[in-house]
PDB file of C-alpha atoms in Angstrom:
ATOM      1  CA  MET A   1       0.226   0.045  -0.040  1.00  0.00           C
ATOM      2  CA  LYS A   2       1.239   3.305  -0.757  1.00  0.00           C
ATOM      3  CA  ARG A   3       1.618   6.253   1.668  1.00  0.00           C
ATOM      4  CA  ASN A   4      -1.537   7.490   2.928  1.00  0.00           C
ATOM      5  CA  ILE A   5      -1.300  11.008   2.449  1.00  0.00           C
ATOM      6  CA  LEU A   6      -4.486  11.940   4.339  1.00  0.00           C
ATOM      7  CA  LYS A   7      -3.392   9.847   7.269  1.00  0.00           C
ATOM      8  CA  THR A   8       0.115  12.121   6.933  1.00  0.00           C
ATOM      9  CA  LYS A   9      -1.845  15.219   7.123  1.00  0.00           C
ATOM     10  CA  LEU A  10      -3.876  14.443  10.255  1.00  0.00           C
ATOM     11  CA  GLN A  11      -0.916  13.287  12.156  1.00  0.00           C
ATOM     12  CA  ASN A  12       0.722  16.357  11.324  1.00  0.00           C
ATOM     13  CA  GLY A  13      -2.347  18.549  13.120  1.00  0.00           C
ATOM     14  CA  GLU A  14      -3.506  19.684   9.475  1.00  0.00           C
ATOM     15  CA  ASN A  15      -7.287  20.103   8.773  1.00  0.00           C
ATOM     16  CA  VAL A  16      -8.666  17.982   5.821  1.00  0.00           C
ATOM     17  CA  ILE A  17     -11.684  18.400   3.944  1.00  0.00           C
ATOM     18  CA  GLY A  18     -13.781  15.803   2.220  1.00  0.00           C
ATOM     19  CA  THR A  19     -17.368  14.675   0.890  1.00  0.00           C
ATOM     20  CA  PHE A  20     -19.929  11.780   1.280  1.00  0.00           C
ATOM     21  CA  ILE A  21     -20.096  10.125  -2.045  1.00  0.00           C
ATOM     22  CA  CYS A  22     -23.533   8.719  -2.826  1.00  0.00           C
ATOM     23  CA  ILE A  23     -23.884   9.182  -6.449  1.00  0.00           C
ATOM     24  CA  ASN A  24     -23.239   5.710  -8.050  1.00  0.00           C
ATOM     25  CA  SER A  25     -20.724   7.159 -10.586  1.00  0.00           C
ATOM     26  CA  PRO A  26     -16.802   7.128 -10.641  1.00  0.00           C
ATOM     27  CA  ALA A  27     -17.084  10.230 -12.404  1.00  0.00           C
ATOM     28  CA  VAL A  28     -18.392  12.314  -9.604  1.00  0.00           C
ATOM     29  CA  VAL A  29     -15.618  10.869  -7.553  1.00  0.00           C
ATOM     30  CA  GLU A  30     -13.318  12.356 -10.285  1.00  0.00           C
ATOM     31  CA  ILE A  31     -14.832  15.862  -9.935  1.00  0.00           C
ATOM     32  CA  PHE A  32     -14.218  15.947  -6.129  1.00  0.00           C
ATOM     33  CA  GLY A  33     -10.443  14.806  -6.980  1.00  0.00           C
ATOM     34  CA  TYR A  34      -9.758  17.283  -9.508  1.00  0.00           C
ATOM     35  CA  ALA A  35     -11.862  19.841  -7.651  1.00  0.00           C
ATOM     36  CA  GLY A  36      -9.150  19.294  -4.528  1.00  0.00           C
ATOM     37  CA  PHE A  37     -11.062  17.589  -2.141  1.00  0.00           C
ATOM     38  CA  ASP A  38      -8.492  15.980   0.281  1.00  0.00           C
ATOM     39  CA  PHE A  39     -10.761  12.838   0.690  1.00  0.00           C
ATOM     40  CA  VAL A  40     -13.870  11.480  -0.573  1.00  0.00           C
ATOM     41  CA  ILE A  41     -16.271   8.942   1.775  1.00  0.00           C
ATOM     42  CA  ILE A  42     -17.754   6.087  -0.693  1.00  0.00           C
ATOM     43  CA  ASP A  43     -20.877   5.719   1.351  1.00  0.00           C
ATOM     44  CA  MET A  44     -21.845   2.221   1.186  1.00  0.00           C
ATOM     45  CA  GLU A  45     -24.347   2.485   4.375  1.00  0.00           C
ATOM     46  CA  HIS A  46     -26.565   5.132   2.375  1.00  0.00           C
ATOM     47  CA  GLY A  47     -25.413   4.822  -1.226  1.00  0.00           C
ATOM     48  CA  PRO A  48     -26.484   2.142  -3.629  1.00  0.00           C
ATOM     49  CA  PHE A  49     -22.970   0.565  -4.371  1.00  0.00           C
ATOM     50  CA  ASN A  50     -22.050  -3.012  -4.632  1.00  0.00           C
ATOM     51  CA  PHE A  51     -18.406  -3.822  -4.345  1.00  0.00           C
ATOM     52  CA  GLU A  52     -17.290  -3.999  -8.230  1.00  0.00           C
ATOM     53  CA  THR A  53     -18.688  -0.380  -8.132  1.00  0.00           C
ATOM     54  CA  VAL A  54     -16.645   0.786  -4.995  1.00  0.00           C
ATOM     55  CA  GLU A  55     -13.301  -0.492  -6.597  1.00  0.00           C
ATOM     56  CA  ASN A  56     -13.930   1.417  -9.806  1.00  0.00           C
ATOM     57  CA  MET A  57     -14.597   4.682  -7.837  1.00  0.00           C
ATOM     58  CA  ILE A  58     -11.693   4.003  -5.566  1.00  0.00           C
ATOM     59  CA  ARG A  59      -9.665   3.981  -8.973  1.00  0.00           C
ATOM     60  CA  ALA A  60     -11.207   7.042  -9.921  1.00  0.00           C
ATOM     61  CA  ALA A  61      -9.984   8.941  -6.559  1.00  0.00           C
ATOM     62  CA  GLU A  62      -6.598   7.376  -7.039  1.00  0.00           C
ATOM     63  CA  ALA A  63      -6.605   9.144 -10.547  1.00  0.00           C
ATOM     64  CA  SER A  64      -7.586  12.367  -9.396  1.00  0.00           C
ATOM     65  CA  GLY A  65      -5.454  12.954  -6.676  1.00  0.00           C
ATOM     66  CA  THR A  66      -8.212  12.314  -3.514  1.00  0.00           C
ATOM     67  CA  THR A  67      -7.809   9.612  -0.943  1.00  0.00           C
ATOM     68  CA  PRO A  68     -10.590   6.919  -0.991  1.00  0.00           C
ATOM     69  CA  ILE A  69     -12.454   6.208   2.002  1.00  0.00           C
ATOM     70  CA  VAL A  70     -14.959   3.611   2.318  1.00  0.00           C
ATOM     71  CA  ARG A  71     -17.909   3.841   4.785  1.00  0.00           C
ATOM     72  CA  THR A  72     -19.061   0.379   5.202  1.00  0.00           C
ATOM     73  CA  PRO A  73     -22.865  -0.554   5.839  1.00  0.00           C
ATOM     74  CA  SER A  74     -22.116  -1.876   9.287  1.00  0.00           C
ATOM     75  CA  SER A  75     -19.104  -3.211  11.117  1.00  0.00           C
ATOM     76  CA  GLU A  76     -19.385  -6.662  10.032  1.00  0.00           C
ATOM     77  CA  GLU A  77     -15.701  -8.137   9.388  1.00  0.00           C
ATOM     78  CA  THR A  78     -16.676  -8.988   5.802  1.00  0.00           C
ATOM     79  CA  TYR A  79     -17.747  -5.485   4.963  1.00  0.00           C
ATOM     80  CA  ILE A  80     -14.550  -3.938   6.184  1.00  0.00           C
ATOM     81  CA  LEU A  81     -12.342  -6.435   4.556  1.00  0.00           C
ATOM     82  CA  ARG A  82     -13.861  -6.199   1.348  1.00  0.00           C
ATOM     83  CA  ALA A  83     -13.677  -2.588   1.119  1.00  0.00           C
ATOM     84  CA  LEU A  84      -9.861  -2.657   1.977  1.00  0.00           C
ATOM     85  CA  GLU A  85      -9.414  -5.225  -0.343  1.00  0.00           C
ATOM     86  CA  CYS A  86     -10.812  -2.864  -3.230  1.00  0.00           C
ATOM     87  CA  GLY A  87      -8.156  -0.671  -2.200  1.00  0.00           C
ATOM     88  CA  ALA A  88      -9.822   1.995   0.050  1.00  0.00           C
ATOM     89  CA  ALA A  89      -7.350   4.095   1.963  1.00  0.00           C
ATOM     90  CA  GLY A  90      -9.134   3.520   5.068  1.00  0.00           C
ATOM     91  CA  VAL A  91     -12.830   2.397   6.466  1.00  0.00           C
ATOM     92  CA  GLN A  92     -15.123   4.545   8.000  1.00  0.00           C
ATOM     93  CA  VAL A  93     -17.504   2.363  10.433  1.00  0.00           C
ATOM     94  CA  PRO A  94     -20.848   3.719  11.318  1.00  0.00           C
ATOM     95  CA  HIS A  95     -22.941   3.170  14.740  1.00  0.00           C
ATOM     96  CA  VAL A  96     -19.962   2.158  17.234  1.00  0.00           C
ATOM     97  CA  ASP A  97     -21.321   2.304  20.690  1.00  0.00           C
ATOM     98  CA  ASP A  98     -19.040   0.329  22.553  1.00  0.00           C
ATOM     99  CA  ALA A  99     -15.698  -0.859  23.313  1.00  0.00           C
ATOM    100  CA  GLU A 100     -16.200  -4.707  21.879  1.00  0.00           C
ATOM    101  CA  THR A 101     -17.336  -3.367  18.345  1.00  0.00           C
ATOM    102  CA  ALA A 102     -14.175  -1.086  18.032  1.00  0.00           C
ATOM    103  CA  ARG A 103     -11.796  -3.788  18.980  1.00  0.00           C
ATOM    104  CA  ARG A 104     -13.269  -6.142  16.598  1.00  0.00           C
ATOM    105  CA  ILE A 105     -13.088  -3.342  13.636  1.00  0.00           C
ATOM    106  CA  ILE A 106      -9.217  -2.846  14.351  1.00  0.00           C
ATOM    107  CA  GLU A 107      -8.987  -6.651  14.435  1.00  0.00           C
ATOM    108  CA  ALA A 108     -10.807  -6.953  10.864  1.00  0.00           C
ATOM    109  CA  ALA A 109      -8.860  -4.090   9.532  1.00  0.00           C
ATOM    110  CA  MET A 110      -5.479  -4.774  10.399  1.00  0.00           C
ATOM    111  CA  TYR A 111      -3.057  -8.019   9.926  1.00  0.00           C
ATOM    112  CA  PHE A 112      -1.177  -9.877  12.465  1.00  0.00           C
ATOM    113  CA  PRO A 113      -0.042  -8.879  15.141  1.00  0.00           C
ATOM    114  CA  LYS A 114      -2.233  -5.679  15.072  1.00  0.00           C
ATOM    115  CA  GLY A 115      -5.066  -7.623  14.044  1.00  0.00           C
ATOM    116  CA  LEU A 116      -6.580 -10.682  12.057  1.00  0.00           C
ATOM    117  CA  ARG A 117      -7.293  -9.261   8.577  1.00  0.00           C
ATOM    118  CA  GLY A 118      -7.634 -12.368   6.033  1.00  0.00           C
ATOM    119  CA  VAL A 119      -4.657 -12.287   3.796  1.00  0.00           C
ATOM    120  CA  SER A 120      -4.990 -12.735  -0.081  1.00  0.00           C
ATOM    121  CA  PRO A 121      -2.238 -11.359  -2.252  1.00  0.00           C
ATOM    122  CA  TYR A 122      -4.738 -11.552  -5.415  1.00  0.00           C
ATOM    123  CA  THR A 123      -6.445  -8.273  -4.863  1.00  0.00           C
ATOM    124  CA  LYS A 124      -6.197  -4.542  -5.840  1.00  0.00           C
ATOM    125  CA  ALA A 125      -4.856  -3.780  -2.197  1.00  0.00           C
ATOM    126  CA  ALA A 126      -2.006  -6.083  -2.916  1.00  0.00           C
ATOM    127  CA  GLN A 127      -1.439  -4.835  -6.311  1.00  0.00           C
ATOM    128  CA  TYR A 128      -2.515  -8.046  -7.919  1.00  0.00           C
ATOM    129  CA  ALA A 129       0.523 -10.124  -6.394  1.00  0.00           C
ATOM    130  CA  ALA A 130       2.890  -7.722  -7.826  1.00  0.00           C
ATOM    131  CA  ILE A 131       4.424  -7.362  -4.269  1.00  0.00           C
ATOM    132  CA  ASP A 132       5.449  -9.530  -1.858  1.00  0.00           C
ATOM    133  CA  PRO A 133       2.485 -10.606   0.545  1.00  0.00           C
ATOM    134  CA  LYS A 134       4.996  -9.418   3.843  1.00  0.00           C
ATOM    135  CA  THR A 135       5.363  -5.868   2.136  1.00  0.00           C
ATOM    136  CA  HIS A 136       1.537  -5.558   1.544  1.00  0.00           C
ATOM    137  CA  MET A 137       0.791  -6.801   5.228  1.00  0.00           C
ATOM    138  CA  ASP A 138       3.461  -4.292   6.706  1.00  0.00           C
ATOM    139  CA  THR A 139       2.762  -1.472   4.577  1.00  0.00           C
ATOM    140  CA  SER A 140      -1.185  -1.934   5.254  1.00  0.00           C
ATOM    141  CA  ASN A 141      -0.809  -2.075   8.936  1.00  0.00           C
ATOM    142  CA  ARG A 142       1.044   1.639   8.901  1.00  0.00           C
ATOM    143  CA  GLU A 143      -1.021   3.249   6.417  1.00  0.00           C
ATOM    144  CA  VAL A 144      -4.549   1.927   6.612  1.00  0.00           C
ATOM    145  CA  MET A 145      -6.942   4.259   8.251  1.00  0.00           C
ATOM    146  CA  THR A 146      -9.748   3.316  10.957  1.00  0.00           C
ATOM    147  CA  ILE A 147     -12.281   5.686  11.417  1.00  0.00           C
ATOM    148  CA  ILE A 148     -15.350   5.210  13.461  1.00  0.00           C
ATOM    149  CA  HIS A 149     -18.679   6.872  13.675  1.00  0.00           C
ATOM    150  CA  ILE A 150     -20.209   7.757  17.384  1.00  0.00           C
ATOM    151  CA  GLU A 151     -23.567   8.632  16.897  1.00  0.00           C
ATOM    152  CA  SER A 152     -25.229   7.981  19.971  1.00  0.00           C
ATOM    153  CA  HIS A 153     -25.643   9.297  23.871  1.00  0.00           C
ATOM    154  CA  THR A 154     -24.331   5.643  24.529  1.00  0.00           C
ATOM    155  CA  GLY A 155     -21.222   5.967  22.343  1.00  0.00           C
ATOM    156  CA  ILE A 156     -20.037   9.142  23.573  1.00  0.00           C
ATOM    157  CA  ASN A 157     -20.604   7.699  27.203  1.00  0.00           C
ATOM    158  CA  ASN A 158     -18.391   4.924  26.255  1.00  0.00           C
ATOM    159  CA  LEU A 159     -15.722   6.905  24.128  1.00  0.00           C
ATOM    160  CA  PRO A 160     -13.260   6.456  26.765  1.00  0.00           C
ATOM    161  CA  ALA A 161     -13.286   2.673  26.899  1.00  0.00           C
ATOM    162  CA  ILE A 162     -13.485   2.563  23.080  1.00  0.00           C
ATOM    163  CA  LEU A 163     -10.369   4.676  22.680  1.00  0.00           C
ATOM    164  CA  GLU A 164      -8.681   2.015  25.409  1.00  0.00           C
ATOM    165  CA  ALA A 165      -9.703  -0.840  23.512  1.00  0.00           C
ATOM    166  CA  ALA A 166      -8.994   0.251  19.899  1.00  0.00           C
ATOM    167  CA  PRO A 167      -6.343   2.559  18.601  1.00  0.00           C
ATOM    168  CA  VAL A 168      -8.435   4.184  15.793  1.00  0.00           C
ATOM    169  CA  ASP A 169      -7.154   6.997  13.555  1.00  0.00           C
ATOM    170  CA  VAL A 170     -10.375   9.501  13.662  1.00  0.00           C
ATOM    171  CA  VAL A 171     -13.550   9.538  15.876  1.00  0.00           C
ATOM    172  CA  PHE A 172     -16.300  10.729  13.643  1.00  0.00           C
ATOM    173  CA  LEU A 173     -19.009  12.463  15.845  1.00  0.00           C
ATOM    174  CA  GLY A 174     -22.072  12.470  13.466  1.00  0.00           C
ATOM    175  CA  PRO A 175     -24.393  15.200  14.577  1.00  0.00           C
ATOM    176  CA  TYR A 176     -27.791  13.968  12.615  1.00  0.00           C
ATOM    177  CA  ASP A 177     -27.740  10.613  14.366  1.00  0.00           C
ATOM    178  CA  LEU A 178     -26.526  12.590  17.478  1.00  0.00           C
ATOM    179  CA  SER A 179     -29.565  14.638  17.603  1.00  0.00           C
ATOM    180  CA  GLN A 180     -31.823  11.734  16.999  1.00  0.00           C
ATOM    181  CA  SER A 181     -30.111   9.864  19.865  1.00  0.00           C
ATOM    182  CA  LEU A 182     -30.904  12.838  22.383  1.00  0.00           C
ATOM    183  CA  GLY A 183     -34.347  12.988  21.401  1.00  0.00           C
ATOM    184  CA  ILE A 184     -34.291  16.066  19.038  1.00  0.00           C
ATOM    185  CA  PRO A 185     -34.026  14.642  15.559  1.00  0.00           C
ATOM    186  CA  GLY A 186     -32.381  16.728  12.715  1.00  0.00           C
ATOM    187  CA  MET A 187     -31.906  19.561  15.283  1.00  0.00           C
ATOM    188  CA  VAL A 188     -28.107  19.514  14.591  1.00  0.00           C
ATOM    189  CA  ASP A 189     -27.760  23.089  15.540  1.00  0.00           C
ATOM    190  CA  ASP A 190     -29.312  22.435  19.001  1.00  0.00           C
ATOM    191  CA  PRO A 191     -27.180  23.341  22.123  1.00  0.00           C
ATOM    192  CA  LYS A 192     -27.558  19.594  23.349  1.00  0.00           C
ATOM    193  CA  VAL A 193     -25.732  18.492  20.035  1.00  0.00           C
ATOM    194  CA  THR A 194     -22.963  20.683  20.110  1.00  0.00           C
ATOM    195  CA  GLU A 195     -22.394  20.154  23.897  1.00  0.00           C
ATOM    196  CA  THR A 196     -22.310  16.350  23.136  1.00  0.00           C
ATOM    197  CA  ILE A 197     -19.991  16.859  20.067  1.00  0.00           C
ATOM    198  CA  MET A 198     -17.573  19.207  22.033  1.00  0.00           C
ATOM    199  CA  LYS A 199     -17.553  16.386  24.860  1.00  0.00           C
ATOM    200  CA  GLY A 200     -16.504  13.923  22.366  1.00  0.00           C
ATOM    201  CA  VAL A 201     -13.696  16.535  20.900  1.00  0.00           C
ATOM    202  CA  LYS A 202     -12.278  16.885  24.609  1.00  0.00           C
ATOM    203  CA  ILE A 203     -12.260  13.104  25.312  1.00  0.00           C
ATOM    204  CA  CYS A 204     -10.182  12.444  21.869  1.00  0.00           C
ATOM    205  CA  ARG A 205      -7.639  15.582  22.273  1.00  0.00           C
ATOM    206  CA  GLU A 206      -7.037  14.442  25.745  1.00  0.00           C
ATOM    207  CA  ARG A 207      -6.170  10.931  24.103  1.00  0.00           C
ATOM    208  CA  GLY A 208      -4.391  12.313  21.123  1.00  0.00           C
ATOM    209  CA  VAL A 209      -7.085  11.320  18.611  1.00  0.00           C
ATOM    210  CA  ALA A 210      -8.155  13.032  15.676  1.00  0.00           C
ATOM    211  CA  THR A 211     -12.087  13.902  15.324  1.00  0.00           C
ATOM    212  CA  GLY A 212     -14.110  14.418  12.382  1.00  0.00           C
ATOM    213  CA  THR A 213     -17.629  15.717  11.698  1.00  0.00           C
ATOM    214  CA  PHE A 214     -20.240  16.455   9.192  1.00  0.00           C
ATOM    215  CA  VAL A 215     -21.112  20.156   7.952  1.00  0.00           C
ATOM    216  CA  GLU A 216     -23.399  21.553   5.387  1.00  0.00           C
ATOM    217  CA  ASN A 217     -21.797  25.206   4.664  1.00  0.00           C
ATOM    218  CA  PRO A 218     -18.621  26.849   4.935  1.00  0.00           C
ATOM    219  CA  GLU A 219     -19.442  28.650   8.176  1.00  0.00           C
ATOM    220  CA  LYS A 220     -20.139  25.361  10.301  1.00  0.00           C
ATOM    221  CA  ALA A 221     -16.527  24.090   8.816  1.00  0.00           C
ATOM    222  CA  LYS A 222     -14.867  26.932  10.003  1.00  0.00           C
ATOM    223  CA  LYS A 223     -16.809  26.781  13.617  1.00  0.00           C
ATOM    224  CA  TRP A 224     -15.795  23.360  14.258  1.00  0.00           C
ATOM    225  CA  THR A 225     -12.083  23.527  12.778  1.00  0.00           C
ATOM    226  CA  GLY A 226     -11.667  26.314  15.133  1.00  0.00           C
ATOM    227  CA  LEU A 227     -13.043  24.165  17.905  1.00  0.00           C
ATOM    228  CA  GLY A 228     -10.299  21.376  17.059  1.00  0.00           C
ATOM    229  CA  ILE A 229     -12.142  19.029  14.637  1.00  0.00           C
ATOM    230  CA  GLN A 230      -9.799  18.108  11.645  1.00  0.00           C
ATOM    231  CA  TYR A 231     -11.408  15.744   9.337  1.00  0.00           C
ATOM    232  CA  ILE A 232     -14.450  17.985   8.161  1.00  0.00           C
ATOM    233  CA  ALA A 233     -16.820  15.934   5.994  1.00  0.00           C
ATOM    234  CA  TYR A 234     -18.498  18.766   3.667  1.00  0.00           C
ATOM    235  CA  SER A 235     -21.881  17.602   2.790  1.00  0.00           C
ATOM    236  CA  VAL A 236     -22.993  15.068   0.353  1.00  0.00           C
ATOM    237  CA  ASP A 237     -22.511  14.974  -3.428  1.00  0.00           C
ATOM    238  CA  ILE A 238     -26.076  14.948  -3.858  1.00  0.00           C
ATOM    239  CA  GLY A 239     -26.661  17.953  -1.816  1.00  0.00           C
ATOM    240  CA  ILE A 240     -23.816  19.660  -3.319  1.00  0.00           C
ATOM    241  CA  PHE A 241     -25.247  19.402  -6.836  1.00  0.00           C
ATOM    242  CA  MET A 242     -28.760  20.071  -5.984  1.00  0.00           C
ATOM    243  CA  ARG A 243     -27.900  23.393  -3.960  1.00  0.00           C
ATOM    244  CA  THR A 244     -25.822  24.079  -7.215  1.00  0.00           C
ATOM    245  CA  ALA A 245     -28.588  23.521  -9.414  1.00  0.00           C
ATOM    246  CA  ARG A 246     -30.922  25.466  -7.683  1.00  0.00           C
ATOM    247  CA  GLN A 247     -28.989  28.264  -7.588  1.00  0.00           C
ATOM    248  CA  ILE A 248     -28.360  28.559 -10.976  1.00  0.00           C
ATOM    249  CA  ILE A 249     -32.221  28.336 -11.673  1.00  0.00           C
ATOM    250  CA  GLN A 250     -32.884  31.265  -9.076  1.00  0.00           C
ATOM    251  CA  ASN A 251     -30.316  33.430 -10.631  1.00  0.00           C
ATOM    252  CA  LEU A 252     -31.820  32.860 -14.247  1.00  0.00           C
ATOM    253  CA  LYS A 253     -35.283  33.178 -13.753  1.00  0.00           C
TER     254      LYS A 253
END
């Protein structure tokens, strides 16, 4: 596996900007790559993708200079393994509420001695056996990113134990699901949601772990980076295209 530029930037304390991809098209990934986004999150939880499509979208990311992350449908081992075998630079796993789930994510994403990821040299991730298996396994253990979604009040309360059990690269604090968990669904700007996210940021900062969140406008991105969040997922491809299309029509009519 090649050097993970996104992981290096985060380790250096830099802020990074990406977006969720839900449109089933490698061309969309390329557009965001050429536009200068640091990463794209190919969203298998909410998007209509199979792994064949995901592999081609990862190729599009690599061609256009952006880092491909795959949000898996769940924390099941097979989803994590297959996303990484397709060549993803990292997995972003939804709905992590406890330490045992986080531990199993690391186990599925990493080779021995860090984990128990299944081994095959005949994959895109391993350059189709063009490199020796040990080199592939060693570089993967060094470069693969593990990102977990904390999206519930339970997850926030268990976050210290989660980070004790699993050396993840990023904790992603999802405002929409957090709002639902707090009994105020969709009210992502409510002070309760902000306070809960900041509680998560504080826990992670004390342990030297980067945090991420979802925003829908530049003002929110600036707000959260100013409060210490490095990994910003700016909207979704569908939302970006819809807002832009509507603005064009409003300006012309």
